[in-house]
mmCIF file of C-alpha atoms in Angstrom:
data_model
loop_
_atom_site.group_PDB
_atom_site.id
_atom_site.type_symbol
_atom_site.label_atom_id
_atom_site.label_comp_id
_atom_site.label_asym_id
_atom_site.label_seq_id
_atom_site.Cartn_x
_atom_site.Cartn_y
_atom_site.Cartn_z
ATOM 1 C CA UNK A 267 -24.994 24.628 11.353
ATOM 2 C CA UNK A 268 -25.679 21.018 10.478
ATOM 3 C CA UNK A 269 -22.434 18.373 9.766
ATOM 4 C CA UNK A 270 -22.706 16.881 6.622
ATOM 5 C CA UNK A 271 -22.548 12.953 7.279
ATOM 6 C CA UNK A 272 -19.145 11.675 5.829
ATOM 7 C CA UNK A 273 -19.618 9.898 2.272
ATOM 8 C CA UNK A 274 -17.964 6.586 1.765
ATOM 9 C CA UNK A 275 -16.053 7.840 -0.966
ATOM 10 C CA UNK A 276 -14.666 10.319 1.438
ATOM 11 C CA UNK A 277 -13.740 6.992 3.312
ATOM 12 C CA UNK A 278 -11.940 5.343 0.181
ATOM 13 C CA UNK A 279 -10.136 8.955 -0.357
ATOM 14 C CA UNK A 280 -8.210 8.840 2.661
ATOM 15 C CA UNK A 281 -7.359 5.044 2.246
ATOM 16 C CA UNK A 282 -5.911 5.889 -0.946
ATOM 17 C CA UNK A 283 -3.876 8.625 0.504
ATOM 18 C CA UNK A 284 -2.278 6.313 2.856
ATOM 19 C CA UNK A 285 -1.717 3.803 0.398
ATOM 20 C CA UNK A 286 0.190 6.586 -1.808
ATOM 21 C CA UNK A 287 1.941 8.269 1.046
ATOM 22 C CA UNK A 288 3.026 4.713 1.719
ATOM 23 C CA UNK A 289 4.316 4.036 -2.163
ATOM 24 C CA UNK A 290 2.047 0.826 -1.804
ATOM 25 C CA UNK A 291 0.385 -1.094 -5.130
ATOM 26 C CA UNK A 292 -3.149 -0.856 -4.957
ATOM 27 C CA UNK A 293 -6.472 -0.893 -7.137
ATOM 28 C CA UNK A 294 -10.252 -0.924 -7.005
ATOM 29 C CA UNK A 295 -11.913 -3.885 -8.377
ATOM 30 C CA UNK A 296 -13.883 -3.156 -10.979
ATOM 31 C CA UNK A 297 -17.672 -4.742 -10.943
ATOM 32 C CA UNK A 298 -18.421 -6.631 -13.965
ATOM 33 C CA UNK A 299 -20.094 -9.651 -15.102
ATOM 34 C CA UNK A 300 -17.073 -11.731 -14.424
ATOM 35 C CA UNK A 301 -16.881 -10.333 -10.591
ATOM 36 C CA UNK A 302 -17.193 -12.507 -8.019
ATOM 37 C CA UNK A 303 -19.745 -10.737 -5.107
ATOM 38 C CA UNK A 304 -18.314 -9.339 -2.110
ATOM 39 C CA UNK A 305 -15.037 -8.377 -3.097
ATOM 40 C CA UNK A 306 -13.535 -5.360 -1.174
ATOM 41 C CA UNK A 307 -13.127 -2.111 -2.128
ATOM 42 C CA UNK A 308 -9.574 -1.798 -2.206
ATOM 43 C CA UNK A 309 -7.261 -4.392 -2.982
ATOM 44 C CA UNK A 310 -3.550 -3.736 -2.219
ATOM 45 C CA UNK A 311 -0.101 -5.549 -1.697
ATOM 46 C CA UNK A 312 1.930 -4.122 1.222
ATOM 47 C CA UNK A 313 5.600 -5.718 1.345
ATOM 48 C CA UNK A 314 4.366 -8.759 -0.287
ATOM 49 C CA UNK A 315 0.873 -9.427 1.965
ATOM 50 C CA UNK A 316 -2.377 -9.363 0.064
ATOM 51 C CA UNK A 317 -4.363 -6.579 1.787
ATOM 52 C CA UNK A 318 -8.070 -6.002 0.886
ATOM 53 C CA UNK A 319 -10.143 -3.566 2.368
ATOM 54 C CA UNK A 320 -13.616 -2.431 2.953
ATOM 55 C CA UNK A 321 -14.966 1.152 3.094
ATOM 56 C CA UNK A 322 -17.777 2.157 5.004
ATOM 57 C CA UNK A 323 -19.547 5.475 6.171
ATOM 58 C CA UNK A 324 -20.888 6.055 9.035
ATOM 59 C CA UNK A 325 -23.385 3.239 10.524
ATOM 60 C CA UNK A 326 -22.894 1.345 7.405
ATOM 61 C CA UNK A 327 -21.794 -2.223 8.060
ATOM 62 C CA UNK A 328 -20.507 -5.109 5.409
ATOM 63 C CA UNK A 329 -22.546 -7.492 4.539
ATOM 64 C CA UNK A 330 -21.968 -10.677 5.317
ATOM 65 C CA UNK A 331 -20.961 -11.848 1.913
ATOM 66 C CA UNK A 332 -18.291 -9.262 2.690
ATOM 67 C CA UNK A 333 -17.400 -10.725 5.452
ATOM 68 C CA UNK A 334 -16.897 -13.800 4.292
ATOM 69 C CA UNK A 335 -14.115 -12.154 1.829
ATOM 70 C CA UNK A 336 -12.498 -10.873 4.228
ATOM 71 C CA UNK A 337 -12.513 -14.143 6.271
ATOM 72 C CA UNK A 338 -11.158 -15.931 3.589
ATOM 73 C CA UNK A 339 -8.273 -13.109 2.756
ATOM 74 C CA UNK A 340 -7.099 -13.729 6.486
ATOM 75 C CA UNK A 341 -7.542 -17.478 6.259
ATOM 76 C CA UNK A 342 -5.295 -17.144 3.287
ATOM 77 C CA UNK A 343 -2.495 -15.212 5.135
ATOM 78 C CA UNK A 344 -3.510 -11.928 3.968
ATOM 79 C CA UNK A 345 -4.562 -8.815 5.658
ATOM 80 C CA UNK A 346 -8.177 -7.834 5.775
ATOM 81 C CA UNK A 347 -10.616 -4.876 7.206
ATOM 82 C CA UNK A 348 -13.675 -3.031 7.495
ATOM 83 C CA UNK A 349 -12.797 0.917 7.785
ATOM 84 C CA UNK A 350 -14.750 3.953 8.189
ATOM 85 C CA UNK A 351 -14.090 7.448 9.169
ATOM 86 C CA UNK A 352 -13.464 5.909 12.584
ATOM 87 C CA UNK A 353 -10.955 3.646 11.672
ATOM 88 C CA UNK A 354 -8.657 5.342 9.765
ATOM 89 C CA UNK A 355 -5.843 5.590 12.266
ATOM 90 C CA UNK A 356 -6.549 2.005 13.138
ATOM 91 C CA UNK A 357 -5.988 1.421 9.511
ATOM 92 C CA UNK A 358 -2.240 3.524 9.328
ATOM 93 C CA UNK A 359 -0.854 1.479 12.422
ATOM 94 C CA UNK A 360 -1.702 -1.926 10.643
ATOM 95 C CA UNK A 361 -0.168 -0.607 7.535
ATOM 96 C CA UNK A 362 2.892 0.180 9.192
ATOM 97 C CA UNK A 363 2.934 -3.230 11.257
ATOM 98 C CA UNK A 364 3.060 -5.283 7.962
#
């Protein structure tokens, strides 16, 4: 029987689940003409810290416009990652560390 390849919305499901189980503000940005490009997927606040995060599936990396985002959260202080069904325990221990 053949594994169906996880989904990144399967990805962004279990992100939110932490984020809940954790009582943490959080929110997806919603594209629009008013967007800047490359913004992650998940934007959050743990204990004061900007977080934002980026969901990926499988061999799926972020582009480099991503990247940059995410550079610039951490320049800025804040908290910032690439995650995928790999990283999701990854993800819980820097939640907690906060």
């Amino acid at each position: 029987m053949k594994k169906e390849p996880v989904k990144e919305k399967w990805v962004k499901q279990q992100v939110v689940k932490m984020l809940k189980a954790r009582h943490l503000y959080y929110f997806f940005p919603v594209a629009g003409p008013y967007q800047s490009l490359g913004v992650p997927d998940i934007i959050a606040c743990v204990r004061g810290r900007f977080v934002g995060i980026e969901c990926k599936a499988g061999n799926n990396r972020a582009t480099e416009l991503q990247l940059r985002n995410l550079e610039a959260i951490r320049d800025n202080g804040g908290h910032a990652w690439v995650v995928n069904e790999n990283d999701l325990e990854t993800l819980e221990r820097n939640l907690d560390l906060i």
